[in-house]
mmCIF file of C-alpha atoms and ligand atoms in Angstrom:
data_model
loop_
_atom_site.group_PDB
_atom_site.id
_atom_site.type_symbol
_atom_site.label_atom_id
_atom_site.label_comp_id
_atom_site.label_asym_id
_atom_site.label_seq_id
_atom_site.Cartn_x
_atom_site.Cartn_y
_atom_site.Cartn_z
ATOM 1 C CA MET J 858 65.513 -8.403 -1.148
ATOM 2 C CA ASN J 859 64.963 -11.859 0.252
ATOM 3 C CA ASP J 860 64.970 -14.990 -1.822
ATOM 4 C CA LYS J 861 61.828 -14.842 -4.008
ATOM 5 C CA MET J 862 60.246 -17.841 -2.348
ATOM 6 C CA ASN J 863 56.796 -17.236 -3.754
ATOM 7 C CA ASP J 864 57.967 -16.943 -7.357
ATOM 8 C CA LYS J 865 59.952 -20.117 -7.006
ATOM 9 C CA ILE J 866 57.110 -22.225 -5.695
ATOM 10 C CA ILE J 867 54.560 -20.855 -8.122
ATOM 11 C CA ASN J 868 56.898 -21.806 -10.954
ATOM 12 C CA ASN J 869 57.173 -25.246 -9.451
ATOM 13 C CA GLY J 870 53.363 -25.587 -9.436
ATOM 14 C CA LEU J 871 52.984 -24.435 -13.034
ATOM 15 C CA LYS J 872 55.487 -26.998 -14.216
ATOM 16 C CA PHE J 873 53.114 -29.783 -13.132
ATOM 17 C CA ASN J 874 49.813 -28.044 -13.896
ATOM 18 C CA HIS J 875 48.795 -30.277 -16.781
ATOM 19 C CA MET J 876 49.628 -33.481 -14.951
ATOM 20 C CA ASP J 877 47.432 -35.902 -13.025
ATOM 21 C CA PHE J 878 46.545 -35.581 -9.324
ATOM 22 C CA GLN J 879 48.762 -38.572 -8.516
ATOM 23 C CA THR J 880 51.805 -36.848 -10.027
ATOM 24 C CA ARG J 881 51.060 -33.435 -8.542
ATOM 25 C CA VAL J 882 50.601 -34.794 -5.014
ATOM 26 C CA ILE J 883 54.208 -36.031 -5.177
ATOM 27 C CA HIS J 884 55.933 -33.175 -6.959
ATOM 28 C CA VAL J 885 54.149 -29.860 -6.427
ATOM 29 C CA GLY J 886 55.731 -28.010 -3.509
ATOM 30 C CA ASN J 887 58.826 -30.175 -3.437
ATOM 31 C CA ASN J 888 62.077 -29.166 -5.103
ATOM 32 C CA ILE J 889 65.823 -29.658 -4.863
ATOM 33 C CA ASP J 890 67.096 -27.834 -1.765
ATOM 34 C CA LYS J 891 69.437 -25.118 -2.989
ATOM 35 C CA GLY J 892 71.736 -25.209 0.043
ATOM 36 C CA THR J 893 72.469 -28.932 0.094
ATOM 37 C CA ASN J 894 71.155 -30.485 -3.150
ATOM 38 C CA ALA J 895 68.903 -32.686 -0.992
ATOM 39 C CA ILE J 896 66.000 -33.992 -3.089
ATOM 40 C CA LYS J 897 63.498 -33.254 -0.317
ATOM 41 C CA ARG J 898 63.020 -29.737 0.979
ATOM 42 C CA PRO J 899 64.175 -29.498 4.613
ATOM 43 C CA ILE J 900 62.190 -28.413 7.674
ATOM 44 C CA THR J 901 63.030 -24.787 8.373
ATOM 45 C CA MET J 902 62.421 -24.283 12.081
ATOM 46 C CA ALA J 903 63.738 -20.680 12.162
ATOM 47 C CA ASN J 904 61.091 -18.187 13.182
ATOM 48 C CA SER J 905 62.881 -15.217 11.521
ATOM 49 C CA TYR J 906 64.482 -14.581 8.160
ATOM 50 C CA LYS J 907 67.337 -12.174 7.328
ATOM 51 C CA LEU J 908 66.108 -8.692 6.534
ATOM 52 C CA PRO J 909 67.090 -6.796 3.390
ATOM 53 C CA TYR J 910 69.613 -3.909 3.527
ATOM 54 C CA ASP J 911 66.765 -1.414 3.957
ATOM 55 C CA PRO J 912 63.988 -3.107 5.962
ATOM 56 C CA SER J 913 61.851 0.025 5.879
ATOM 57 C CA VAL J 914 60.691 -1.067 2.422
ATOM 58 C CA LEU J 915 58.906 -4.052 4.007
ATOM 59 C CA ASN J 916 55.290 -4.321 5.078
ATOM 60 C CA TRP J 917 55.574 -5.792 8.595
ATOM 61 C CA SER J 918 52.076 -7.250 8.233
ATOM 62 C CA GLY J 919 52.703 -8.624 4.754
ATOM 63 C CA ALA J 920 52.966 -12.231 3.607
ATOM 64 C CA ASP J 921 54.946 -11.766 0.391
ATOM 65 C CA GLU J 922 58.446 -11.694 1.820
ATOM 66 C CA ASN J 923 59.961 -14.142 4.296
ATOM 67 C CA ILE J 924 60.264 -11.959 7.410
ATOM 68 C CA TYR J 925 58.871 -13.845 10.365
ATOM 69 C CA THR J 926 57.265 -17.288 10.436
ATOM 70 C CA ARG J 927 53.865 -15.984 11.597
ATOM 71 C CA ASN J 928 53.718 -13.999 8.332
ATOM 72 C CA GLY J 929 54.408 -17.244 6.474
ATOM 73 C CA GLY J 930 57.146 -19.864 6.768
ATOM 74 C CA SER J 931 58.842 -21.856 4.022
ATOM 75 C CA ASN J 932 57.294 -25.241 4.883
ATOM 76 C CA GLN J 933 53.844 -23.684 5.091
ATOM 77 C CA LYS J 934 54.298 -22.106 1.657
ATOM 78 C CA TYR J 935 55.405 -25.399 0.065
ATOM 79 C CA LEU J 936 52.302 -27.096 1.477
ATOM 80 C CA GLU J 937 50.040 -24.248 0.306
ATOM 81 C CA GLU J 938 51.364 -24.710 -3.219
ATOM 82 C CA ARG J 939 50.549 -28.416 -3.082
ATOM 83 C CA ILE J 940 47.047 -28.081 -1.591
ATOM 84 C CA ALA J 941 46.109 -25.293 -4.052
ATOM 85 C CA SER J 942 47.084 -27.614 -6.890
ATOM 86 C CA LEU J 943 45.086 -30.548 -5.483
ATOM 87 C CA GLU J 944 41.987 -28.389 -4.934
ATOM 88 C CA ASN J 945 42.380 -26.836 -8.394
ATOM 89 C CA ALA J 946 42.348 -23.438 -6.685
ATOM 90 C CA GLU J 947 44.162 -20.197 -7.450
ATOM 91 C CA ASP J 948 45.578 -19.967 -3.946
ATOM 92 C CA CYS J 949 45.615 -21.638 -0.537
ATOM 93 C CA ILE J 950 46.277 -20.685 3.088
ATOM 94 C CA VAL J 951 47.500 -23.371 5.458
ATOM 95 C CA LEU J 952 46.846 -22.748 9.161
ATOM 96 C CA SER J 953 47.402 -24.503 12.496
ATOM 97 C CA SER J 954 44.160 -26.570 12.478
ATOM 98 C CA GLY J 955 40.949 -27.125 10.583
ATOM 99 C CA VAL J 956 39.165 -24.937 13.107
ATOM 100 C CA ALA J 957 41.760 -22.161 12.645
ATOM 101 C CA ALA J 958 40.844 -22.280 8.932
ATOM 102 C CA LEU J 959 37.096 -22.143 9.645
ATOM 103 C CA SER J 960 37.318 -19.386 12.279
ATOM 104 C CA GLY J 961 39.811 -17.429 10.165
ATOM 105 C CA LEU J 962 37.474 -17.548 7.185
ATOM 106 C CA PHE J 963 34.444 -16.457 9.230
ATOM 107 C CA PHE J 964 36.383 -13.742 11.087
ATOM 108 C CA SER J 965 37.736 -12.274 7.882
ATOM 109 C CA LEU J 966 34.533 -12.401 5.802
ATOM 110 C CA LEU J 967 31.815 -11.502 8.289
ATOM 111 C CA GLU J 968 30.806 -8.158 9.746
ATOM 112 C CA SER J 969 28.102 -7.116 12.193
ATOM 113 C CA GLY J 970 24.754 -7.150 10.440
ATOM 114 C CA ASP J 971 25.740 -9.855 7.944
ATOM 115 C CA HIS J 972 23.695 -13.033 7.732
ATOM 116 C CA VAL J 973 25.112 -16.559 7.382
ATOM 117 C CA ILE J 974 23.292 -19.754 6.458
ATOM 118 C CA PHE J 975 24.998 -22.934 7.604
ATOM 119 C CA SER J 976 24.212 -26.651 7.467
ATOM 120 C CA ASN J 977 22.447 -28.384 10.361
ATOM 121 C CA VAL J 978 25.181 -31.026 10.119
ATOM 122 C CA THR J 979 28.661 -29.539 10.556
ATOM 123 C CA TYR J 980 31.742 -29.968 12.632
ATOM 124 C CA ILE J 981 30.876 -28.913 16.194
ATOM 125 C CA ALA J 982 33.177 -25.855 16.220
ATOM 126 C CA VAL J 983 31.203 -24.377 13.301
ATOM 127 C CA TYR J 984 28.055 -24.641 15.416
ATOM 128 C CA ARG J 985 29.839 -22.982 18.370
ATOM 129 C CA LEU J 986 31.424 -20.244 16.270
ATOM 130 C CA LEU J 987 28.372 -19.235 14.285
ATOM 131 C CA ASN J 988 25.549 -20.115 16.622
ATOM 132 C CA GLU J 989 27.125 -19.005 19.918
ATOM 133 C CA LEU J 990 30.117 -16.705 19.343
ATOM 134 C CA PHE J 991 29.721 -14.674 16.162
ATOM 135 C CA ASN J 992 26.056 -13.923 16.718
ATOM 136 C CA LYS J 993 26.435 -12.977 20.379
ATOM 137 C CA LYS J 994 29.769 -11.152 20.249
ATOM 138 C CA PHE J 995 29.655 -9.584 16.810
ATOM 139 C CA LYS J 996 25.931 -9.442 15.944
ATOM 140 C CA VAL J 997 26.262 -11.685 12.924
ATOM 141 C CA GLU J 998 22.866 -13.208 12.127
ATOM 142 C CA THR J 999 22.905 -16.971 11.646
ATOM 143 C CA SER J 1000 20.419 -19.543 10.354
ATOM 144 C CA ILE J 1001 20.842 -23.283 10.763
ATOM 145 C CA VAL J 1002 19.282 -24.922 7.719
ATOM 146 C CA ASP J 1003 18.870 -28.472 6.457
ATOM 147 C CA THR J 1004 20.950 -27.685 3.360
ATOM 148 C CA THR J 1005 20.169 -31.088 1.810
ATOM 149 C CA ASN J 1006 16.919 -29.365 0.805
ATOM 150 C CA ILE J 1007 17.616 -26.572 -1.707
ATOM 151 C CA GLU J 1008 14.188 -24.988 -1.178
ATOM 152 C CA ASN J 1009 14.984 -24.531 2.528
ATOM 153 C CA VAL J 1010 18.159 -22.692 1.593
ATOM 154 C CA LYS J 1011 16.400 -20.497 -0.984
ATOM 155 C CA SER J 1012 13.698 -19.435 1.435
ATOM 156 C CA GLU J 1013 16.239 -18.527 4.131
ATOM 157 C CA ILE J 1014 18.250 -16.153 1.886
ATOM 158 C CA LYS J 1015 17.923 -12.510 2.976
ATOM 159 C CA ASP J 1016 19.234 -9.207 1.618
ATOM 160 C CA ASN J 1017 22.115 -9.317 4.107
ATOM 161 C CA THR J 1018 23.114 -12.951 3.482
ATOM 162 C CA LYS J 1019 26.875 -12.920 2.942
ATOM 163 C CA LEU J 1020 27.875 -16.568 3.192
ATOM 164 C CA ILE J 1021 26.461 -20.085 2.903
ATOM 165 C CA HIS J 1022 28.633 -22.614 4.710
ATOM 166 C CA ILE J 1023 28.006 -26.292 3.997
ATOM 167 C CA GLU J 1024 29.718 -29.523 4.915
ATOM 168 C CA THR J 1025 29.420 -32.547 2.630
ATOM 169 C CA PRO J 1026 29.654 -35.339 3.554
ATOM 170 C CA GLY J 1027 28.570 -33.888 6.904
ATOM 171 C CA ASN J 1028 30.177 -34.924 10.156
ATOM 172 C CA PRO J 1029 28.764 -36.976 11.898
ATOM 173 C CA THR J 1030 25.618 -38.039 9.970
ATOM 174 C CA LEU J 1031 27.185 -38.262 6.463
ATOM 175 C CA SER J 1032 24.464 -36.076 4.959
ATOM 176 C CA ILE J 1033 25.129 -34.994 1.368
ATOM 177 C CA VAL J 1034 24.580 -31.458 0.052
ATOM 178 C CA ASP J 1035 24.523 -30.556 -3.657
ATOM 179 C CA ILE J 1036 27.526 -28.217 -4.023
ATOM 180 C CA SER J 1037 26.739 -27.071 -7.608
ATOM 181 C CA LYS J 1038 23.111 -26.247 -6.803
ATOM 182 C CA ILE J 1039 23.973 -24.318 -3.640
ATOM 183 C CA SER J 1040 26.701 -22.390 -5.510
ATOM 184 C CA GLU J 1041 24.280 -21.582 -8.317
ATOM 185 C CA ILE J 1042 21.550 -20.107 -6.112
ATOM 186 C CA ALA J 1043 24.108 -18.294 -3.918
ATOM 187 C CA HIS J 1044 25.928 -16.669 -6.826
ATOM 188 C CA GLU J 1045 22.688 -15.357 -8.315
ATOM 189 C CA LYS J 1046 22.520 -13.198 -5.185
ATOM 190 C CA ASN J 1047 26.255 -12.477 -4.815
ATOM 191 C CA ILE J 1048 26.531 -14.750 -1.787
ATOM 192 C CA LEU J 1049 29.781 -16.596 -1.115
ATOM 193 C CA VAL J 1050 29.874 -20.382 -0.604
ATOM 194 C CA SER J 1051 32.306 -22.257 1.603
ATOM 195 C CA VAL J 1052 32.444 -26.044 1.721
ATOM 196 C CA ASP J 1053 34.041 -28.096 4.477
ATOM 197 C CA ASN J 1054 35.534 -30.854 2.333
ATOM 198 C CA THR J 1055 37.322 -32.717 5.132
ATOM 199 C CA LEU J 1056 35.383 -36.007 4.954
ATOM 200 C CA ALA J 1057 35.849 -36.320 1.190
ATOM 201 C CA SER J 1058 39.401 -34.923 0.738
ATOM 202 C CA PRO J 1059 40.305 -33.342 -2.620
ATOM 203 C CA TYR J 1060 40.960 -36.792 -4.048
ATOM 204 C CA ASN J 1061 37.256 -37.662 -3.856
ATOM 205 C CA GLN J 1062 35.691 -34.216 -4.257
ATOM 206 C CA ARG J 1063 36.794 -30.728 -5.356
ATOM 207 C CA PRO J 1064 34.296 -28.043 -4.317
ATOM 208 C CA ILE J 1065 35.949 -25.261 -6.323
ATOM 209 C CA GLU J 1066 35.503 -27.215 -9.560
ATOM 210 C CA LEU J 1067 31.821 -27.543 -8.579
ATOM 211 C CA GLY J 1068 31.414 -23.771 -8.217
ATOM 212 C CA ALA J 1069 32.143 -23.072 -4.527
ATOM 213 C CA ASP J 1070 34.260 -20.064 -3.543
ATOM 214 C CA PHE J 1071 36.154 -21.785 -0.730
ATOM 215 C CA SER J 1072 37.172 -25.327 0.065
ATOM 216 C CA ILE J 1073 38.135 -25.933 3.699
ATOM 217 C CA GLU J 1074 40.086 -28.976 4.825
ATOM 218 C CA SER J 1075 41.098 -30.189 8.228
ATOM 219 C CA LEU J 1076 44.549 -31.388 7.107
ATOM 220 C CA THR J 1077 44.633 -33.252 10.435
ATOM 221 C CA LYS J 1078 42.434 -35.891 8.812
ATOM 222 C CA TYR J 1079 42.929 -37.546 5.396
ATOM 223 C CA ILE J 1080 45.533 -35.227 3.919
ATOM 224 C CA ASN J 1081 48.029 -35.877 6.705
ATOM 225 C CA GLY J 1082 46.476 -39.303 7.124
ATOM 226 C CA HIS J 1083 48.636 -40.694 9.910
ATOM 227 C CA GLY J 1084 47.053 -39.201 13.026
ATOM 228 C CA ASP J 1085 50.198 -37.383 14.106
ATOM 229 C CA SER J 1086 49.777 -33.683 13.382
ATOM 230 C CA MET J 1087 47.220 -30.902 12.963
ATOM 231 C CA GLY J 1088 46.585 -28.373 10.246
ATOM 232 C CA GLY J 1089 43.864 -26.735 8.191
ATOM 233 C CA SER J 1090 43.537 -25.080 4.803
ATOM 234 C CA ILE J 1091 41.389 -22.542 2.994
ATOM 235 C CA SER J 1092 41.567 -22.721 -0.805
ATOM 236 C CA GLY J 1093 39.984 -20.219 -3.167
ATOM 237 C CA LYS J 1094 40.623 -17.101 -5.219
ATOM 238 C CA SER J 1095 43.586 -14.814 -4.454
ATOM 239 C CA LYS J 1096 41.333 -11.767 -4.248
ATOM 240 C CA HIS J 1097 39.702 -13.260 -1.155
ATOM 241 C CA LEU J 1098 42.670 -15.122 0.233
ATOM 242 C CA ASP J 1099 45.060 -12.142 0.310
ATOM 243 C CA THR J 1100 42.816 -10.514 2.938
ATOM 244 C CA ILE J 1101 42.001 -13.733 4.781
ATOM 245 C CA ARG J 1102 45.729 -14.472 5.099
ATOM 246 C CA LYS J 1103 46.423 -11.118 6.752
ATOM 247 C CA ASP J 1104 43.439 -11.391 9.092
ATOM 248 C CA SER J 1105 43.525 -15.046 10.072
ATOM 249 C CA GLN J 1106 47.199 -15.792 10.079
ATOM 250 C CA ILE J 1107 49.256 -12.648 10.482
ATOM 251 C CA ASN J 1108 46.908 -10.773 12.828
ATOM 252 C CA LEU J 1109 44.980 -13.567 14.551
ATOM 253 C CA GLY J 1110 48.102 -15.735 14.647
ATOM 254 C CA GLY J 1111 46.760 -19.135 13.578
ATOM 255 C CA THR J 1112 50.034 -20.015 11.821
ATOM 256 C CA ILE J 1113 50.996 -23.684 11.444
ATOM 257 C CA SER J 1114 54.303 -24.900 12.889
ATOM 258 C CA PRO J 1115 56.945 -25.754 10.266
ATOM 259 C CA PHE J 1116 57.198 -29.278 11.664
ATOM 260 C CA ASN J 1117 53.459 -29.930 11.299
ATOM 261 C CA ALA J 1118 53.502 -28.477 7.775
ATOM 262 C CA TRP J 1119 56.369 -30.805 6.915
ATOM 263 C CA LEU J 1120 54.608 -33.858 8.390
ATOM 264 C CA ILE J 1121 51.427 -33.079 6.437
ATOM 265 C CA MET J 1122 53.473 -32.577 3.275
ATOM 266 C CA ARG J 1123 54.991 -36.020 3.798
ATOM 267 C CA GLY J 1124 51.667 -37.674 4.635
ATOM 268 C CA SER J 1125 49.905 -36.124 1.655
ATOM 269 C CA VAL J 1126 52.087 -37.934 -0.894
ATOM 270 C CA THR J 1127 50.088 -41.159 -0.456
ATOM 271 C CA LEU J 1128 46.646 -39.498 -0.322
ATOM 272 C CA PRO J 1129 45.339 -41.118 -3.556
ATOM 273 C CA LEU J 1130 46.535 -44.583 -2.546
ATOM 274 C CA ARG J 1131 45.121 -44.267 0.949
ATOM 275 C CA MET J 1132 41.785 -42.868 -0.260
ATOM 276 C CA GLU J 1133 41.377 -45.769 -2.695
ATOM 277 C CA GLN J 1134 41.738 -48.162 0.239
ATOM 278 C CA HIS J 1135 39.502 -46.086 2.574
ATOM 279 C CA ASN J 1136 36.833 -45.919 -0.162
ATOM 280 C CA LYS J 1137 36.941 -49.679 -0.769
ATOM 281 C CA ASN J 1138 37.066 -50.667 2.901
ATOM 282 C CA ALA J 1139 34.237 -48.361 3.984
ATOM 283 C CA LEU J 1140 31.966 -49.545 1.173
ATOM 284 C CA LYS J 1141 32.561 -53.166 2.143
ATOM 285 C CA VAL J 1142 32.030 -52.497 5.852
ATOM 286 C CA ALA J 1143 28.867 -50.455 5.119
ATOM 287 C CA LYS J 1144 27.399 -53.324 3.099
ATOM 288 C CA PHE J 1145 28.302 -55.817 5.822
ATOM 289 C CA LEU J 1146 26.660 -53.666 8.516
ATOM 290 C CA GLU J 1147 23.531 -53.277 6.365
ATOM 291 C CA SER J 1148 23.192 -57.066 6.285
ATOM 292 C CA LEU J 1149 22.933 -57.340 10.098
ATOM 293 C CA GLU J 1150 19.568 -57.444 11.818
ATOM 294 C CA ILE J 1151 20.818 -55.621 14.921
ATOM 295 C CA VAL J 1152 21.850 -52.631 12.770
ATOM 296 C CA THR J 1153 18.983 -50.118 12.535
ATOM 297 C CA PHE J 1154 20.517 -47.990 9.787
ATOM 298 C CA VAL J 1155 23.797 -47.341 7.968
ATOM 299 C CA SER J 1156 24.554 -43.879 6.624
ATOM 300 C CA TYR J 1157 27.253 -43.994 3.942
ATOM 301 C CA PRO J 1158 27.002 -41.952 0.714
ATOM 302 C CA GLY J 1159 28.299 -44.909 -1.313
ATOM 303 C CA ILE J 1160 25.319 -47.210 -0.709
ATOM 304 C CA GLU J 1161 22.014 -46.992 -2.531
ATOM 305 C CA SER J 1162 19.963 -46.688 0.647
ATOM 306 C CA HIS J 1163 21.570 -43.274 1.310
ATOM 307 C CA LYS J 1164 18.981 -40.556 0.747
ATOM 308 C CA ASN J 1165 21.291 -38.519 -1.484
ATOM 309 C CA HIS J 1166 23.350 -41.291 -3.054
ATOM 310 C CA GLU J 1167 22.653 -39.832 -6.528
ATOM 311 C CA ILE J 1168 24.092 -36.432 -5.618
ATOM 312 C CA ALA J 1169 27.096 -38.062 -3.962
ATOM 313 C CA ASN J 1170 27.639 -40.092 -7.126
ATOM 314 C CA LYS J 1171 27.561 -36.932 -9.205
ATOM 315 C CA GLN J 1172 29.956 -34.825 -7.138
ATOM 316 C CA MET J 1173 32.341 -37.349 -5.589
ATOM 317 C CA LYS J 1174 34.773 -38.540 -8.240
ATOM 318 C CA ASN J 1175 36.695 -41.517 -6.955
ATOM 319 C CA GLY J 1176 34.692 -42.807 -4.044
ATOM 320 C CA PHE J 1177 32.806 -41.857 -0.915
ATOM 321 C CA GLY J 1178 35.491 -41.697 1.766
ATOM 322 C CA GLY J 1179 36.148 -43.791 4.840
ATOM 323 C CA VAL J 1180 33.585 -42.428 7.322
ATOM 324 C CA LEU J 1181 30.154 -43.926 7.965
ATOM 325 C CA SER J 1182 27.683 -43.904 10.817
ATOM 326 C CA PHE J 1183 25.287 -46.602 11.961
ATOM 327 C CA GLY J 1184 22.784 -47.398 14.682
ATOM 328 C CA LEU J 1185 22.357 -50.498 16.849
ATOM 329 C CA ASN J 1186 19.011 -51.712 18.135
ATOM 330 C CA THR J 1187 20.103 -51.708 21.772
ATOM 331 C CA ASN J 1188 20.415 -49.491 24.846
ATOM 332 C CA HIS J 1189 22.947 -46.806 25.820
ATOM 333 C CA ASP J 1190 25.150 -49.102 27.905
ATOM 334 C CA LYS J 1191 25.364 -51.833 25.285
ATOM 335 C CA HIS J 1192 26.763 -49.328 22.780
ATOM 336 C CA ASN J 1193 29.634 -48.615 25.170
ATOM 337 C CA GLU J 1194 30.093 -52.307 25.884
ATOM 338 C CA PHE J 1195 30.226 -53.078 22.153
ATOM 339 C CA VAL J 1196 32.897 -50.413 21.602
ATOM 340 C CA SER J 1197 34.954 -51.629 24.563
ATOM 341 C CA ASN J 1198 34.870 -55.166 23.127
ATOM 342 C CA LEU J 1199 36.462 -54.102 19.830
ATOM 343 C CA LYS J 1200 40.074 -55.248 19.537
ATOM 344 C CA ILE J 1201 41.412 -53.532 16.384
ATOM 345 C CA ILE J 1202 39.067 -50.572 16.127
ATOM 346 C CA THR J 1203 39.927 -47.889 18.695
ATOM 347 C CA SER J 1204 37.472 -45.660 20.533
ATOM 348 C CA ALA J 1205 38.785 -42.176 19.752
ATOM 349 C CA VAL J 1206 37.720 -38.933 18.099
ATOM 350 C CA SER J 1207 39.285 -37.749 14.850
ATOM 351 C CA LEU J 1208 39.022 -39.555 11.539
ATOM 352 C CA GLY J 1209 40.985 -40.192 8.371
ATOM 353 C CA HIS J 1210 43.825 -41.909 10.182
ATOM 354 C CA ASP J 1211 45.606 -45.051 8.996
ATOM 355 C CA GLU J 1212 43.892 -46.950 11.839
ATOM 356 C CA SER J 1213 40.143 -47.405 12.334
ATOM 357 C CA LEU J 1214 38.506 -45.148 14.928
ATOM 358 C CA ILE J 1215 35.002 -45.277 16.368
ATOM 359 C CA VAL J 1216 32.964 -42.852 18.520
ATOM 360 C CA PHE J 1217 29.643 -43.446 20.272
ATOM 361 C CA ILE J 1218 27.440 -40.350 20.054
ATOM 362 C CA GLY J 1219 24.690 -40.633 22.657
ATOM 363 C CA GLU J 1220 20.942 -40.094 22.421
ATOM 364 C CA ASP J 1221 21.281 -37.006 24.635
ATOM 365 C CA ASP J 1222 23.965 -35.273 22.526
ATOM 366 C CA GLU J 1223 23.172 -31.538 22.453
ATOM 367 C CA ARG J 1224 22.893 -31.461 18.658
ATOM 368 C CA GLN J 1225 20.555 -34.456 18.356
ATOM 369 C CA TYR J 1226 17.707 -32.035 17.603
ATOM 370 C CA LEU J 1227 19.449 -31.180 14.316
ATOM 371 C CA TYR J 1228 19.786 -34.780 13.084
ATOM 372 C CA PRO J 1229 17.318 -37.030 11.214
ATOM 373 C CA LYS J 1230 15.127 -39.285 13.366
ATOM 374 C CA GLU J 1231 17.040 -42.528 12.827
ATOM 375 C CA PHE J 1232 19.966 -40.980 14.777
ATOM 376 C CA LYS J 1233 17.850 -40.209 17.849
ATOM 377 C CA ASN J 1234 18.672 -43.355 19.838
ATOM 378 C CA GLY J 1235 22.389 -42.662 19.658
ATOM 379 C CA PHE J 1236 24.742 -43.886 16.947
ATOM 380 C CA LEU J 1237 28.300 -44.814 16.124
ATOM 381 C CA ARG J 1238 30.553 -42.775 13.843
ATOM 382 C CA PHE J 1239 33.098 -45.091 12.319
ATOM 383 C CA SER J 1240 36.227 -43.898 10.494
ATOM 384 C CA VAL J 1241 37.196 -47.005 8.553
ATOM 385 C CA GLY J 1242 40.979 -47.274 8.384
ATOM 386 C CA LEU J 1243 43.457 -48.945 6.065
ATOM 387 C CA GLU J 1244 43.474 -52.342 7.763
ATOM 388 C CA ASP J 1245 42.330 -55.480 5.931
ATOM 389 C CA SER J 1246 38.549 -55.182 5.574
ATOM 390 C CA ASN J 1247 37.918 -58.803 6.616
ATOM 391 C CA ASP J 1248 39.830 -58.236 9.844
ATOM 392 C CA LEU J 1249 37.652 -55.180 10.533
ATOM 393 C CA ILE J 1250 34.453 -57.094 9.805
ATOM 394 C CA ASN J 1251 35.593 -59.958 12.040
ATOM 395 C CA ASP J 1252 36.390 -57.486 14.800
ATOM 396 C CA ILE J 1253 32.860 -56.052 14.611
ATOM 397 C CA LYS J 1254 31.374 -59.580 14.593
ATOM 398 C CA GLN J 1255 33.312 -60.778 17.652
ATOM 399 C CA ALA J 1256 32.504 -57.569 19.584
ATOM 400 C CA LEU J 1257 28.774 -57.837 18.770
ATOM 401 C CA ASN J 1258 28.906 -61.501 19.813
ATOM 402 C CA LYS J 1259 30.675 -60.777 23.082
ATOM 403 C CA THR J 1260 28.140 -58.021 23.856
ATOM 404 C CA GLY J 1261 25.280 -60.452 23.210
ATOM 405 C CA LEU J 1262 24.037 -58.557 20.154
ATOM 406 C CA LEU J 1263 24.657 -61.185 17.483
HETATM 407 C C1 LIG P 1084 38.079 -32.493 12.382
HETATM 408 C C2 LIG P 1084 37.246 -31.642 11.555
HETATM 409 C C3 LIG P 1084 37.399 -30.254 11.578
HETATM 410 C C4 LIG P 1084 38.334 -29.557 12.526
HETATM 411 O O1 LIG P 1084 39.661 -29.793 12.243
HETATM 412 P P1 LIG P 1084 40.822 -29.689 13.337
HETATM 413 O O2 LIG P 1084 42.042 -29.934 12.539
HETATM 414 O O3 LIG P 1084 40.522 -30.729 14.384
HETATM 415 O O4 LIG P 1084 40.760 -28.314 13.917
HETATM 416 C C5 LIG P 1084 36.611 -29.499 10.747
HETATM 417 N N1 LIG P 1084 35.701 -30.069 9.932
HETATM 418 C C6 LIG P 1084 35.510 -31.397 9.899
HETATM 419 C C7 LIG P 1084 34.500 -31.954 8.967
HETATM 420 C C8 LIG P 1084 36.277 -32.235 10.701
HETATM 421 O O5 LIG P 1084 36.066 -33.558 10.671
#
């Protein structure tokens, strides 16, 4: 048989089980490379592994043995071991993107006739998948619900409800949903709960500890942290993940490249240090923005004016992340002019990078009807980076000045 890769990495995880997040993020999934004694595991770019003497004993669609990289590659498995440990989950599947994780989860769990409740504020692909593709192609019933209100969720539950999918903090409005409460009401009715945890990262929030069945991360964001690769993860119980792995990865083919898995592994080492800085910077920037007259609102779970600050305080352990959104009391064009006048902060999608990124979301965005009223005139989503916070504040000031808004 092949090298027992899975046994080896599980043993590696157990060795560090009782240790702190900061220690596990460095050691779990890394080991001495047997071939060379290198103290960092290498990137294994091979797409095939040597077969045993009698390959007929293998399951060609299995993930337990190293056969073919789509069934699971070494670098992917090391990263899965690390993410599972950080999420405090039994198991983890790492895929090629956050959306591959979301679509893989939905594809594997849902059948025609099932009903899904999902948050009004989610990553756009969730809206497309559930509201446009799964319901039309596969006759999955879907309800978009303001999940910040537990009563709304309760009243939408039906006999065929299979899954409640929430995102907290939600992208792009930073809405906060009570993970424990949602899990409690869902589990009373045998409904599964998945949480998109991307904006918090497992350093700030761990949905599985709060009762959710699945924690989804876009590894592209904070966990990689450097804006140079893509990946996604689904963490949860093995009894679910064994099937999801076969469906989403081996049969749908959403496997991550070894190089991307390696980059994310490398980026993840500094997650706690980076999140501390993101948390601090975003809080300072949020408070600064709140002090400006031209700013109509700031949505950041870390400030007291946030509608669900209390819930955020309860479920987010170390801080509130680096993403905030805010509105300016001005017209469409001036928003674009303000952004173009920024010198450090770059206009780009994505978030959780080392550098600060900003996006203007217009008043005519197709999902405006799902957002609270203060967002209706258009708003800016700001992913506060790791730069010096005073430099960021000065950049905002000079750009507002140059645009004639200050
Ligand atoms: C970016 C993002 C995703 C999608 O991740 P990709 O890696 O871009 O596919 C999913 N959820 C949230 C909250 C995100 O911000």
